Amino acid sequence: MERTRLGLGHSSTYGQACMQCYKAKCRCVPNLSGGGCERCLRLKRDCHPSDSIRRRFAQRTEESDTRIAQLEDKIETLSSAMRSIASSSGSSAEILRLLNEESISSSTSSPKDTPGNSIGTNPSISEGLTPATAPPPMAPANTNPFYPSHYSLSPSNLSPSQAEEYLDFFRSRMLPCFPFINLTPDITAWQLNEERPILFQAIVTVTTFSTEKKLARAEELKRILFTSALLNVQSNIDLLLGLLTYLAWSADAFLGGADLVSRLMMLAISLVYDLRLFKPSPPDVKLMMTITQGRDYENQGDAIEQTVQEFMEKQRAVLACFVLSSNISSHIGRIDTLRWTPQMEEALRVVGMNRSCPTDQAFAFQVRLQLLKHRAAYIREQHEIDCSHTATTSVTASVPGLLYLKTLRGQLHELISSFPPDLHRRNILIIYAQYVDLYINQLAYAISWDSPLLNLSGQRSDDGILPGLERLECLWRSVESIKSWLENFYTISPSELVGLPFHFWSQMILCVTVLKYLLVLEDPAWDCQAVRNTVDLISTMDCMIQRLDLGSKELDLQCDDNLFKLLSNLLSKCRMWAGARSDMASRMQDVDARSCQSADPGAASHNSYIPDLDQMVWMQSMDLESNQWFEDAMGWLTASS
């Protein structure tokens, strides 16, 4: 060590400072007596040279730099090879072979590399989705710490071209029927998989129309959902959107999975509360004011525009959660609808005013239609509570509910008249509105059921209303609603049918069921023949089966176990029942119908009432792949007819 050669006041050369000065990052001035540096003598500390320690540190740094350079060279070589192969032949098998070879060479040449630094250590990487263009295929996956790395991978055996086909099908033919997500045409499958991996997985699942294949992909999706929400206790918008997408287009409700659908819906509702989407934050309030006051936020910078897009994404999500929870609560039961709040009303107003997204206006109309149906259901619940407090239902007790339902019916017709002629998918909204009208009419019928059908005495009640006459009017309004629903259903092209959400098909089944009840209703003032002349059940089911078969023959649905086949099978069995009853009625033309009814004392009681649309128990246990369910359901329908 040459420290003693330096004169007084001269610092040590670079790299020759003692350990104490090196740690403190201070000047190290050697003492002339050779007993160490002046700082250590002044502080009365032992002065030790740092040559060996710093040399070892420098050696480790040099080794790390070398290893990093080697890894960078390998990554660059691999990326170049993959781009070359993709541009020449696009063979995924060759890419996979190179990945495996590079993984083996990396593991043998760099045994000290950690798993996170080895490209080939993740066996799921071969199933990942790679972009067709830049950025490079080996670009890092989602760096969000809330997402496990394997969530950003696409489903197995899915090539980039297939992924684009799934996304394009969902965006062009399914999402317009229930547009609660804004997927612009410039979003690629690779980008969506990186930014919203769970949503992408849900899209691939619901666009798989073979029941067998869909169930397999649904199992993988449910594993991701349950792991994220329950094991990792995560709450994020990607998880919520993936849940809502699967719930909207899932066939579980028709395949004996009503319990699963209810639990998934409850999970989605819990995410809405965890994310506090029902109560906007102060920044969201500012954005809401910006949008509603007509300011041009697009000119305020990309950051503001991105924030507005995220805000609108949340507003659509909470409104979609309300619509789906209301439908599932009505058709399947077991859960309560997401509570409607003033903040959600404001969100609905903002979405309805937004013109930057072409489908927001139609989505807002869907939410308003569902809100009217939800309010009608609330009247029924209040009526049931009032009835439970009294032994019998009085005529005057039914009047307030009937008046409120009449008000809702007026609001519905006003809403229908406000549909613009060029509204996106206006025919689907009209069908939706006709079902809401049927729902309101059936509730009014149920509320006034205990009163006489016609008040022949001519005396009005204390409130000046004749509930019996209102009940008869509700029945005929139901016939007209079903007729209008069917006429608009026939206008939907087969390519549009494949994109309809699950609650549309539930509405179709319920419309046919109510029509069946109206055709066999036993009431002195009810003309069943007039109903048959207006809407014939057999020809109706023939037309619907034909439409379903056309939808099943679409290019993307070449499978024998899709939902259209299952629904067609259901209607075919119902048609057999209707045909048998029609033949029986023709054979009884010369027989006294009243005497036949007296021979079967239970027939009048079975046919004299139409159950609520929310109380179709056989709908809640539907399994279109179960022969036992068909036997039980057909037996129930026959007994109740």
XYZ file of C-alpha atoms in Angstrom:
641
model
C 0.000 0.000 0.000
C 1.465 3.382 -1.063
C -0.483 5.558 1.374
C 2.734 6.724 3.242
C 4.195 8.276 0.090
C 1.605 11.016 0.018
C 2.357 14.273 1.722
C 0.365 15.947 4.466
C -2.997 17.186 3.307
C -3.096 15.009 0.183
C -6.054 12.607 -0.183
C -5.634 8.969 -1.098
C -5.967 8.103 -4.736
C -9.270 6.658 -6.035
C -9.854 3.162 -4.686
C -7.236 3.512 -1.868
C -9.459 5.011 0.868
C -9.688 3.082 4.132
C -12.834 1.150 5.042
C -14.155 3.777 7.497
C -13.781 6.660 5.006
C -15.097 4.509 2.183
C -18.295 3.749 4.096
C -18.732 7.386 5.175
C -17.826 8.631 1.678
C -15.292 11.091 3.166
C -11.811 12.232 2.175
C -9.192 9.795 3.320
C -5.931 11.706 4.139
C -3.055 9.424 5.211
C -1.211 10.302 8.384
C 2.531 11.031 7.998
C 3.358 8.724 10.868
C 1.878 5.798 8.951
C -0.589 4.829 11.655
C -3.669 5.213 9.457
C -5.585 8.196 8.118
C -6.133 11.480 9.932
C -9.921 11.018 10.186
C -9.671 7.628 11.898
C -7.014 9.007 14.337
C -9.207 12.011 15.140
C -12.263 9.807 15.730
C -10.162 7.185 17.524
C -11.235 4.385 15.161
C -9.296 1.490 13.738
C -8.140 2.254 10.210
C -8.221 -0.753 7.885
C -7.496 -0.833 4.133
C -10.439 -1.706 1.882
C -8.597 -3.140 -1.098
C -9.719 -6.781 -0.773
C -13.352 -6.015 0.072
C -13.832 -3.526 -2.745
C -12.037 -5.826 -5.112
C -14.506 -8.625 -4.329
C -17.418 -6.224 -4.768
C -16.107 -5.031 -8.107
C -15.640 -8.637 -9.193
C -19.259 -9.509 -8.336
C -20.485 -6.418 -10.188
C -18.499 -7.399 -13.248
C -19.935 -10.931 -13.133
C -23.495 -9.587 -12.857
C -22.942 -7.268 -15.807
C -21.665 -10.185 -17.834
C -24.661 -12.359 -16.967
C -27.091 -9.552 -17.810
C -25.379 -9.019 -21.147
C -25.600 -12.731 -21.903
C -29.330 -12.782 -21.098
C -29.939 -9.711 -23.242
C -28.123 -11.378 -26.154
C -30.236 -14.521 -25.750
C -33.479 -12.565 -25.624
C -32.518 -10.550 -28.701
C -31.544 -13.709 -30.588
C -34.776 -15.457 -29.627
C -36.907 -12.442 -30.553
C -35.223 -12.120 -33.938
C -35.718 -15.817 -34.657
C -39.391 -15.685 -33.685
C -40.047 -12.594 -35.790
C -38.296 -14.207 -38.731
C -40.324 -17.409 -38.441
C -43.589 -15.526 -37.892
C -42.999 -13.378 -40.979
C -42.077 -16.324 -43.185
C -44.430 -19.133 -42.181
C -46.138 -18.192 -38.941
C -45.600 -21.712 -37.591
C -46.438 -21.758 -33.915
C -44.959 -25.254 -33.613
C -41.545 -23.999 -34.786
C -41.725 -21.106 -32.359
C -42.548 -23.503 -29.557
C -39.566 -25.696 -30.533
C -37.217 -22.714 -30.393
C -38.638 -21.714 -27.032
C -37.982 -25.153 -25.607
C -34.448 -25.335 -27.054
C -33.604 -21.894 -25.728
C -35.041 -22.835 -22.344
C -32.827 -25.936 -22.173
C -29.719 -24.060 -23.253
C -30.440 -21.289 -20.748
C -30.871 -23.730 -17.895
C -27.620 -25.582 -18.714
C -25.455 -22.551 -19.474
C -26.749 -20.374 -16.617
C -27.528 -22.630 -13.673
C -27.493 -19.671 -11.307
C -30.325 -17.862 -13.134
C -33.453 -17.433 -11.088
C -36.828 -18.765 -12.372
C -37.973 -15.239 -13.038
C -35.062 -14.658 -15.425
C -35.515 -17.862 -17.414
C -37.810 -17.524 -20.410
C -38.492 -21.196 -20.770
C -39.340 -22.073 -17.168
C -43.066 -21.239 -17.499
C -44.769 -24.137 -19.309
C -47.834 -21.994 -19.983
C -45.865 -19.637 -22.225
C -46.513 -21.923 -25.181
C -50.212 -21.261 -24.744
C -49.766 -17.506 -24.649
C -51.160 -15.072 -27.159
C -48.604 -13.210 -29.264
C -49.373 -10.121 -31.322
C -49.382 -10.286 -35.088
C -47.378 -7.062 -35.272
C -45.269 -4.903 -32.949
C -44.580 -4.928 -30.050
C -42.339 -8.001 -30.227
C -43.736 -11.393 -29.167
C -41.620 -11.610 -26.044
C -42.680 -8.230 -24.719
C -43.203 -8.437 -20.957
C -46.675 -9.387 -19.815
C -48.896 -7.275 -17.625
C -46.712 -5.724 -14.925
C -49.665 -4.883 -12.700
C -48.881 -6.555 -9.340
C -52.556 -7.392 -8.875
C -52.502 -9.788 -11.824
C -50.746 -13.139 -11.617
C -48.565 -13.573 -14.688
C -50.516 -16.538 -16.071
C -53.725 -14.478 -16.252
C -52.325 -12.523 -19.194
C -52.110 -15.700 -21.255
C -54.809 -16.684 -23.677
C -56.710 -19.993 -23.501
C -54.838 -23.055 -24.642
C -54.650 -24.040 -28.306
C -55.565 -20.535 -29.433
C -53.546 -18.921 -32.212
C -53.342 -15.149 -32.707
C -55.647 -15.312 -35.736
C -58.219 -17.325 -33.772
C -58.024 -14.844 -30.921
C -58.773 -11.987 -33.318
C -61.743 -13.924 -34.726
C -63.203 -14.478 -31.255
C -62.804 -10.817 -30.351
C -64.236 -9.591 -33.649
C -67.242 -11.906 -33.340
C -67.954 -10.693 -29.818
C -67.477 -7.040 -30.721
C -69.586 -7.059 -33.897
C -72.366 -9.573 -33.162
C -72.756 -10.012 -29.403
C -71.757 -6.805 -27.659
C -74.210 -4.597 -29.650
C -77.096 -6.555 -28.085
C -75.954 -5.600 -24.579
C -73.318 -2.861 -25.066
C -71.940 -2.337 -21.560
C -68.312 -2.337 -22.802
C -66.775 0.012 -25.343
C -64.410 -2.103 -27.462
C -63.272 0.149 -30.281
C -62.173 -1.463 -33.585
C -58.553 -0.465 -33.009
C -58.245 -2.693 -29.912
C -56.529 -5.941 -30.857
C -56.853 -9.271 -29.099
C -53.257 -9.023 -27.911
C -53.846 -5.576 -26.390
C -57.048 -6.677 -24.676
C -55.306 -9.776 -23.353
C -52.564 -7.600 -21.878
C -54.829 -4.923 -20.370
C -57.908 -7.000 -19.481
C -56.814 -10.671 -19.358
C -59.839 -11.946 -17.422
C -62.247 -10.098 -19.716
C -60.497 -11.608 -22.727
C -60.782 -15.083 -21.219
C -64.520 -14.495 -20.672
C -64.972 -13.327 -24.273
C -63.320 -16.484 -25.612
C -65.562 -18.562 -23.337
C -68.872 -17.006 -24.374
C -67.965 -17.052 -28.072
C -67.429 -20.821 -27.893
C -70.846 -22.160 -28.913
C -70.315 -25.875 -28.516
C -71.677 -26.720 -25.077
C -68.976 -29.322 -24.437
C -66.119 -26.991 -25.383
C -67.711 -24.045 -23.600
C -67.972 -25.995 -20.340
C -64.257 -26.825 -20.522
C -63.285 -23.193 -21.037
C -65.798 -22.072 -18.442
C -64.091 -24.276 -15.851
C -60.782 -22.503 -16.519
C -62.465 -19.109 -16.347
C -64.211 -19.954 -13.066
C -60.901 -21.105 -11.605
C -59.392 -17.723 -12.448
C -62.413 -15.854 -11.088
C -62.506 -17.738 -7.807
C -58.736 -17.595 -7.332
C -58.656 -13.846 -7.929
C -61.739 -12.932 -5.907
C -61.681 -15.464 -3.062
C -58.127 -16.727 -2.588
C -56.248 -13.553 -3.523
C -59.119 -11.287 -2.375
C -58.762 -8.964 -5.354
C -61.198 -6.331 -6.589
C -60.559 -4.704 -9.963
C -62.513 -3.623 -13.012
C -61.092 -6.434 -15.164
C -62.464 -9.052 -12.787
C -65.876 -7.340 -12.733
C -66.097 -7.014 -16.521
C -65.097 -10.644 -16.994
C -67.800 -11.754 -14.555
C -70.497 -9.626 -16.192
C -69.547 -10.831 -19.667
C -69.813 -14.460 -18.669
C -73.112 -13.901 -16.832
C -74.651 -12.043 -19.770
C -73.974 -14.721 -22.399
C -73.624 -17.849 -20.303
C -75.860 -20.861 -20.964
C -75.575 -22.127 -17.379
C -79.118 -21.003 -16.558
C -80.448 -23.426 -19.197
C -78.118 -26.296 -18.254
C -78.953 -26.810 -14.597
C -76.511 -24.154 -13.380
C -78.937 -21.727 -11.756
C -77.135 -22.003 -8.408
C -73.793 -21.174 -10.028
C -75.248 -18.187 -11.874
C -76.696 -16.829 -8.630
C -73.374 -17.142 -6.817
C -71.445 -15.495 -9.629
C -73.952 -12.666 -9.644
C -73.503 -12.168 -5.913
C -69.750 -12.072 -6.466
C -70.197 -9.353 -9.106
C -72.373 -7.330 -6.730
C -69.727 -7.609 -4.004
C -67.122 -6.278 -6.444
C -69.346 -3.295 -7.187
C -69.416 -2.489 -3.484
C -65.692 -3.155 -3.007
C -64.851 -0.818 -5.891
C -67.436 1.687 -4.581
C -68.904 2.099 -8.041
C -72.296 2.962 -6.575
C -70.804 6.078 -4.949
C -68.531 8.219 -7.150
C -65.306 9.660 -5.737
C -64.581 13.426 -5.871
C -62.517 13.083 -9.100
C -65.389 11.149 -10.671
C -67.792 13.917 -9.660
C -65.596 16.449 -11.455
C -65.522 14.298 -14.570
C -69.282 13.883 -14.389
C -69.704 17.645 -14.251
C -67.312 18.018 -17.188
C -69.320 15.586 -19.317
C -72.792 16.839 -18.397
C -71.848 20.501 -18.887
C -70.731 19.818 -22.431
C -67.055 20.676 -22.085
C -64.663 19.350 -24.681
C -62.562 17.077 -22.488
C -60.936 15.493 -25.532
C -58.917 18.662 -26.090
C -57.603 18.722 -22.532
C -54.913 16.144 -23.101
C -54.553 12.392 -23.389
C -54.462 11.924 -19.619
C -57.861 13.581 -19.158
C -59.353 11.610 -22.039
C -58.029 8.344 -20.611
C -59.476 9.217 -17.207
C -62.874 9.916 -18.750
C -62.787 6.586 -20.579
C -62.021 4.761 -17.326
C -64.811 6.662 -15.592
C -67.349 5.748 -18.277
C -66.182 2.129 -18.137
C -67.060 2.011 -14.435
C -70.457 3.639 -14.965
C -71.422 1.100 -17.636
C -70.228 -1.741 -15.418
C -72.382 -0.796 -12.433
C -75.448 -0.292 -14.661
C -74.856 -3.657 -16.348
C -74.593 -5.271 -12.922
C -78.023 -3.836 -12.064
C -79.608 -5.130 -15.278
C -78.163 -8.628 -14.921
C -78.933 -8.925 -11.206
C -82.522 -7.830 -11.843
C -82.977 -10.385 -14.612
C -81.351 -13.193 -12.646
C -83.414 -12.341 -9.581
C -86.569 -12.438 -11.704
C -85.926 -15.503 -13.847
C -83.785 -17.667 -11.566
C -84.457 -16.358 -8.071
C -82.175 -16.870 -5.044
C -80.725 -13.324 -5.053
C -81.879 -9.740 -4.661
C -81.313 -7.067 -7.278
C -78.462 -4.608 -6.826
C -79.918 -1.674 -4.919
C -80.653 1.311 -7.135
C -79.121 4.526 -5.795
C -79.289 8.225 -6.759
C -75.650 7.960 -7.860
C -76.623 5.194 -10.290
C -79.414 7.411 -11.607
C -76.810 10.086 -12.296
C -74.558 7.506 -13.945
C -77.464 6.490 -16.197
C -77.985 10.108 -17.178
C -74.289 10.546 -18.004
C -74.180 7.365 -20.106
C -77.331 8.387 -21.970
C -75.814 11.780 -22.806
C -72.464 10.400 -23.960
C -72.131 10.629 -27.737
C -68.474 9.636 -27.971
C -69.556 5.990 -27.769
C -72.221 5.175 -30.420
C -73.856 2.401 -28.350
C -74.201 4.237 -25.027
C -77.610 5.666 -25.900
C -79.055 2.234 -26.678
C -77.513 0.812 -23.503
C -79.088 3.594 -21.443
C -82.511 2.712 -22.892
C -81.987 -0.934 -21.908
C -81.224 0.114 -18.348
C -84.320 2.341 -18.196
C -86.510 -0.508 -19.435
C -85.114 -2.821 -16.789
C -85.603 -0.128 -14.152
C -89.323 0.070 -14.995
C -89.574 -3.706 -14.668
C -87.741 -3.577 -11.348
C -90.136 -0.954 -10.009
C -93.089 -3.075 -11.065
C -91.620 -6.036 -9.175
C -91.333 -3.827 -6.105
C -95.085 -3.182 -6.255
C -95.734 -6.914 -6.274
C -93.499 -7.377 -3.221
C -95.348 -4.654 -1.340
C -98.682 -6.186 -2.325
C -97.573 -9.581 -0.992
C -96.547 -7.955 2.302
C -99.939 -6.253 2.590
C -101.725 -9.522 1.818
C -99.770 -11.370 4.500
C -101.179 -8.991 7.123
C -104.796 -9.742 6.238
C -106.732 -12.959 5.844
C -108.124 -11.953 2.460
C -107.237 -9.341 -0.111
C -109.810 -6.587 -0.307
C -110.672 -4.742 -3.470
C -109.504 -1.428 -2.052
C -106.132 -2.936 -1.075
C -105.456 -3.714 -4.758
C -106.319 -0.258 -6.055
C -103.081 1.634 -5.102
C -100.936 -1.036 -6.719
C -103.055 -1.017 -9.878
C -102.816 2.757 -10.102
C -99.024 2.654 -9.759
C -98.720 -0.083 -12.371
C -100.889 1.996 -14.686
C -98.466 4.881 -14.170
C -95.534 2.603 -14.995
C -97.301 1.438 -18.137
C -97.677 5.055 -19.222
C -93.984 5.716 -18.546
C -93.099 2.652 -20.600
C -95.073 3.792 -23.625
C -93.545 7.249 -23.297
C -90.078 5.715 -23.228
C -90.827 3.630 -26.339
C -92.006 6.704 -28.207
C -88.687 8.409 -27.398
C -86.641 5.757 -29.229
C -84.911 7.540 -32.147
C -85.626 5.976 -35.572
C -81.898 5.426 -36.161
C -81.250 3.977 -32.707
C -78.684 1.173 -32.628
C -80.484 -2.225 -32.640
C -83.852 -0.572 -32.173
C -85.747 -3.810 -32.882
C -84.112 -5.515 -29.907
C -85.112 -2.628 -27.671
C -88.702 -2.872 -28.905
C -88.735 -6.573 -28.017
C -87.322 -5.743 -24.607
C -90.032 -3.130 -24.096
C -92.815 -5.532 -25.083
C -91.649 -8.017 -22.485
C -91.624 -5.290 -19.802
C -95.183 -4.434 -20.866
C -96.154 -8.104 -20.518
C -94.517 -8.205 -17.086
C -96.453 -5.138 -15.864
C -99.745 -6.477 -17.218
C -99.250 -9.854 -15.570
C -98.509 -8.192 -12.241
C -101.663 -6.126 -12.512
C -103.568 -9.315 -13.270
C -102.049 -11.054 -10.231
C -102.861 -8.152 -7.905
C -106.533 -8.071 -8.962
C -106.936 -11.856 -9.201
C -108.950 -12.286 -5.986
C -111.572 -9.747 -7.079
C -114.480 -10.740 -9.365
C -113.603 -10.739 -13.036
C -116.620 -8.519 -13.821
C -118.576 -6.428 -11.339
C -122.033 -7.189 -12.749
C -123.807 -5.142 -10.062
C -122.564 -1.953 -11.691
C -121.437 -0.555 -8.351
C -118.013 0.970 -8.215
C -115.617 0.629 -5.345
C -114.876 3.478 -2.960
C -112.053 4.666 -5.212
C -114.143 4.569 -8.359
C -112.215 1.636 -9.889
C -113.398 -1.741 -11.105
C -110.492 -4.108 -10.399
C -112.318 -6.960 -12.139
C -112.523 -4.991 -15.366
C -108.889 -3.960 -14.967
C -107.969 -7.634 -14.648
C -109.749 -8.514 -17.911
C -108.000 -5.611 -19.643
C -104.626 -6.789 -18.336
C -105.205 -10.244 -19.771
C -105.921 -8.900 -23.229
C -103.002 -6.476 -23.028
C -100.810 -9.500 -22.336
C -102.053 -11.125 -25.545
C -101.186 -7.998 -27.521
C -97.740 -7.731 -25.874
C -96.925 -11.343 -26.770
C -98.138 -10.813 -30.336
C -95.933 -7.725 -30.688
C -92.981 -9.524 -29.096
C -93.259 -12.356 -31.587
C -93.654 -10.076 -34.603
C -90.483 -8.204 -33.693
C -88.667 -11.462 -32.943
C -89.320 -12.622 -36.512
C -87.561 -9.493 -37.825
C -84.247 -10.403 -36.181
C -81.827 -11.940 -38.650
C -80.068 -15.214 -37.779
C -76.743 -13.385 -37.534
C -78.251 -11.134 -34.856
C -79.814 -14.024 -32.945
C -76.419 -15.486 -32.061
C -75.507 -12.351 -30.107
C -78.541 -12.132 -27.839
C -77.830 -12.405 -24.079
C -79.291 -15.109 -21.867
C -82.167 -12.995 -20.478
C -83.571 -12.561 -23.985
C -84.028 -16.326 -24.317
C -85.586 -16.454 -20.860
C -88.072 -13.845 -22.040
C -88.861 -15.957 -25.100
C -89.605 -19.026 -22.971
C -91.770 -17.023 -20.572
C -93.731 -15.413 -23.415
C -94.566 -18.839 -24.849
C -95.494 -20.090 -21.368
C -97.850 -17.188 -20.667
C -99.416 -17.640 -24.108
C -100.095 -21.265 -23.235
C -101.861 -20.190 -20.039
C -103.925 -17.585 -21.878
C -105.059 -20.208 -24.384
C -106.431 -22.542 -21.701
C -107.557 -20.026 -19.052
C -110.873 -21.024 -17.506
C -112.877 -17.873 -16.794
C -116.490 -17.031 -17.632
C -115.636 -13.738 -19.358
C -112.456 -14.897 -21.094
C -112.611 -15.910 -24.757
C -109.875 -18.467 -25.408
C -110.890 -18.765 -29.058
C -110.231 -15.052 -29.556
C -106.726 -15.614 -28.211
C -106.176 -18.476 -30.681
C -107.370 -16.273 -33.527
C -104.895 -13.571 -32.477
C -101.838 -15.722 -31.712
C -101.831 -19.394 -32.628
C -99.539 -21.360 -30.317
C -98.642 -24.153 -32.759
C -97.773 -21.893 -35.691
C -95.890 -19.620 -33.289
C -93.659 -22.435 -32.092
C -93.165 -23.658 -35.669
C -91.894 -20.218 -36.683
C -89.646 -19.918 -33.633
C -88.156 -23.370 -34.187
C -87.443 -22.411 -37.785
C -85.691 -19.207 -36.670
C -83.621 -21.095 -34.128
C -82.578 -23.645 -36.733
C -81.463 -20.826 -39.045
C -79.446 -19.325 -36.230
C -77.849 -22.689 -35.514
C -76.771 -23.034 -39.150
C -74.647 -19.916 -38.947
C -71.058 -20.442 -40.073
C -69.700 -20.079 -36.553
C -72.152 -22.525 -34.990
C -71.409 -25.782 -36.769
C -71.918 -27.937 -33.678
C -74.768 -30.140 -32.542
C -74.850 -29.065 -28.907
C -75.213 -25.284 -29.121
C -77.893 -23.362 -27.238
C -80.061 -22.966 -30.350
C -80.336 -26.735 -30.710
C -81.299 -27.087 -27.057
C -83.945 -24.344 -27.224
C -85.318 -25.818 -30.453
C -85.629 -29.175 -28.709
C -87.552 -27.535 -25.870
C -89.997 -25.833 -28.231
C -90.410 -29.037 -30.236
C -91.523 -30.915 -27.134
C -93.881 -28.079 -26.226
C -95.295 -28.190 -29.727
C -96.026 -31.897 -29.322
C -97.993 -31.074 -26.190
C -99.875 -28.262 -27.948
C -100.631 -30.480 -30.945
C -102.007 -33.250 -28.726
C -104.245 -30.785 -26.904
C -105.483 -29.310 -30.191
C -106.424 -32.775 -31.472
C -108.223 -33.500 -28.236
C -110.155 -30.244 -28.488
C -111.284 -31.033 -32.048
C -112.542 -34.467 -30.956
C -114.575 -32.857 -28.201
C -116.432 -30.394 -30.409
C -119.677 -32.382 -30.214
C -119.318 -33.053 -26.502
C -120.633 -30.769 -23.776
C -117.493 -29.012 -22.541
C -119.037 -28.156 -19.203
C -119.888 -31.747 -18.412
C -116.336 -32.765 -19.232
C -115.059 -30.148 -16.837
C -117.364 -31.422 -14.106
C -115.915 -34.882 -14.657
C -112.521 -33.438 -13.819
C -113.047 -31.188 -10.801
C -109.390 -30.221 -10.656
C -109.262 -28.864 -14.210
C -110.938 -25.557 -13.449
C -108.692 -24.876 -10.497
C -105.603 -25.677 -12.542
C -106.589 -23.452 -15.463
C -108.181 -20.534 -13.657
C -104.978 -18.731 -12.696
C -101.731 -17.668 -14.368
C -98.693 -17.735 -12.044
C -96.378 -14.758 -11.802
C -93.519 -14.639 -14.264
C -91.135 -14.600 -11.284
C -92.654 -17.782 -9.846
C -92.096 -20.273 -12.672
C -90.333 -22.885 -10.554
C -89.555 -25.121 -13.529
C -87.615 -22.211 -15.088
C -85.351 -22.040 -12.039
C -84.374 -25.703 -12.381
C -84.105 -25.803 -16.184
C -81.651 -28.284 -17.662
C -82.136 -28.679 -21.406
C -79.657 -31.565 -21.547
C -81.531 -33.638 -18.955
C -84.241 -36.023 -20.125
C -85.495 -36.231 -16.546
C -86.056 -32.490 -16.445
C -88.031 -32.661 -19.699
C -90.219 -35.422 -18.274
C -90.856 -33.497 -15.074
C -91.477 -30.196 -16.879
C -93.756 -31.671 -19.532
C -95.658 -33.574 -16.864
C -96.107 -30.376 -14.880
C -97.277 -28.486 -17.960
C -99.761 -31.204 -18.837
C -101.141 -31.383 -15.314
C -101.551 -27.626 -15.105
C -103.262 -27.365 -18.464
